[in-house]
Amino acid sequence: MSRVRCPRCLRPQSHCLCADIPHCTHSHPVIVLQHPSEQQHAKGTAHLACLALSNAQIMVGETAEDFAELKQQVELNPDQFFLIYPSETSQAIEHRATSKNAASVVADSFPTILLLDGTWRKAKKLWHLNPWLQDLEQFHFDRAPHGQYKIRKTSIDKGLSTIEAIGYALNQLEMFDPTPLVGILRALANQQLSAMPAAIKKRY
């Protein structure tokens, strides 16, 4: 029998994180394109990030057909979207942030930030299966802090969890304080560690 889950944070009721999820306001809308394999992952952070953020959502899928409505919006107004993804043509988001003066930030209509959520292999699959994303401006992180989510391994040097990537992107674009999002991540990590046998916990 499966464990009863909290309908909001989707964690088991005994490990509900709702009390650790603050309300964070921000200007840039956020859309997370999530690979289906990530949807039920116990260590996933995208859903928790979207619960905390005032203007964020998840779209689950793999192909262009799965994201048809968003694809249409992007093709109609490509300047209103950009993608966080370290492609061969991506630019450092830090450079974009410092090149915008205060007056232009106020005048902007705040483009939507798109992120790909999944393991690095699954994120690359989303990238290749959705060539419409490749027409957007793409950005990577040059000076992001070291990732704090040690309990989930990544093959990417200095890789960040989705919740950390969202927080850092918003911080660079609009001086958003990512501390509350990092707090959620720590609460999740502490839960996962507390449930691990001592022998396994030593690996982290």
Short mmCIF file of N, CA, C and O in Angstrom, two decimals, residues 33 59-72 75 126 129-132:
data_model
loop_
_atom_site.label_atom_id
_atom_site.label_comp_id
_atom_site.label_asym_id
_atom_site.label_seq_id
_atom_site.Cartn_x
_atom_site.Cartn_y
_atom_site.Cartn_z
N LEU A 33 10.13 23.03 -17.69
CA LEU A 33 9.77 21.93 -18.58
C LEU A 33 10.37 20.67 -17.96
O LEU A 33 11.59 20.48 -17.94
N MET A 59 5.48 22.27 -16.54
CA MET A 59 4.85 21.59 -17.66
C MET A 59 5.60 20.28 -17.87
O MET A 59 6.80 20.28 -18.12
N VAL A 60 4.89 19.17 -17.75
CA VAL A 60 5.51 17.85 -17.86
C VAL A 60 5.36 17.34 -19.29
O VAL A 60 4.29 17.41 -19.89
N GLY A 61 6.46 16.85 -19.85
CA GLY A 61 6.41 16.31 -21.20
C GLY A 61 7.79 15.98 -21.71
O GLY A 61 8.79 16.12 -21.00
N GLU A 62 7.83 15.57 -22.98
CA GLU A 62 9.10 15.18 -23.58
C GLU A 62 9.24 15.73 -25.01
O GLU A 62 10.32 16.17 -25.39
N THR A 63 8.17 15.74 -25.77
CA THR A 63 8.24 16.13 -27.17
C THR A 63 7.56 17.48 -27.39
O THR A 63 6.88 18.02 -26.52
N ALA A 64 7.73 18.02 -28.59
CA ALA A 64 7.11 19.29 -28.94
C ALA A 64 5.59 19.22 -28.82
O ALA A 64 4.94 20.19 -28.46
N GLU A 65 5.01 18.05 -29.10
CA GLU A 65 3.57 17.89 -28.99
C GLU A 65 3.11 18.05 -27.54
O GLU A 65 2.03 18.58 -27.26
N ASP A 66 3.93 17.59 -26.62
CA ASP A 66 3.59 17.72 -25.20
C ASP A 66 3.55 19.18 -24.75
O ASP A 66 2.82 19.54 -23.83
N PHE A 67 4.37 20.00 -25.40
CA PHE A 67 4.47 21.42 -25.02
C PHE A 67 3.86 22.32 -26.10
O PHE A 67 4.29 23.46 -26.28
N ALA A 68 2.86 21.82 -26.80
CA ALA A 68 2.33 22.51 -27.99
C ALA A 68 1.87 23.93 -27.70
O ALA A 68 2.17 24.87 -28.46
N GLU A 69 1.16 24.13 -26.60
CA GLU A 69 0.64 25.47 -26.28
C GLU A 69 1.78 26.44 -25.99
O GLU A 69 1.79 27.57 -26.49
N LEU A 70 2.75 26.00 -25.19
CA LEU A 70 3.90 26.85 -24.90
C LEU A 70 4.71 27.11 -26.17
O LEU A 70 5.15 28.25 -26.40
N LYS A 71 4.89 26.11 -26.99
CA LYS A 71 5.63 26.26 -28.23
C LYS A 71 5.00 27.34 -29.11
O LYS A 71 5.70 28.18 -29.69
N GLN A 72 3.68 27.34 -29.17
CA GLN A 72 2.99 28.35 -29.97
C GLN A 72 3.23 29.74 -29.40
O GLN A 72 3.49 30.70 -30.15
N GLU A 75 6.80 30.81 -30.26
CA GLU A 75 6.99 31.14 -31.67
C GLU A 75 6.34 32.48 -32.04
O GLU A 75 6.82 33.17 -32.93
N LEU A 126 15.43 16.44 -23.70
CA LEU A 126 14.42 17.49 -23.90
C LEU A 126 14.92 18.53 -24.89
O LEU A 126 14.18 19.01 -25.76
N LEU A 129 14.88 17.02 -28.47
CA LEU A 129 13.54 16.70 -28.97
C LEU A 129 12.68 17.95 -29.20
O LEU A 129 11.59 17.86 -29.76
N ASN A 130 13.18 19.09 -28.76
CA ASN A 130 12.42 20.34 -28.87
C ASN A 130 13.25 21.42 -29.53
O ASN A 130 13.70 22.38 -28.88
N PRO A 131 13.49 21.29 -30.84
CA PRO A 131 14.33 22.28 -31.54
C PRO A 131 13.79 23.70 -31.49
O PRO A 131 14.54 24.65 -31.71
N TRP A 132 12.50 23.87 -31.20
CA TRP A 132 11.94 25.22 -31.07
C TRP A 132 12.60 25.98 -29.92
O TRP A 132 12.65 27.21 -29.94
#
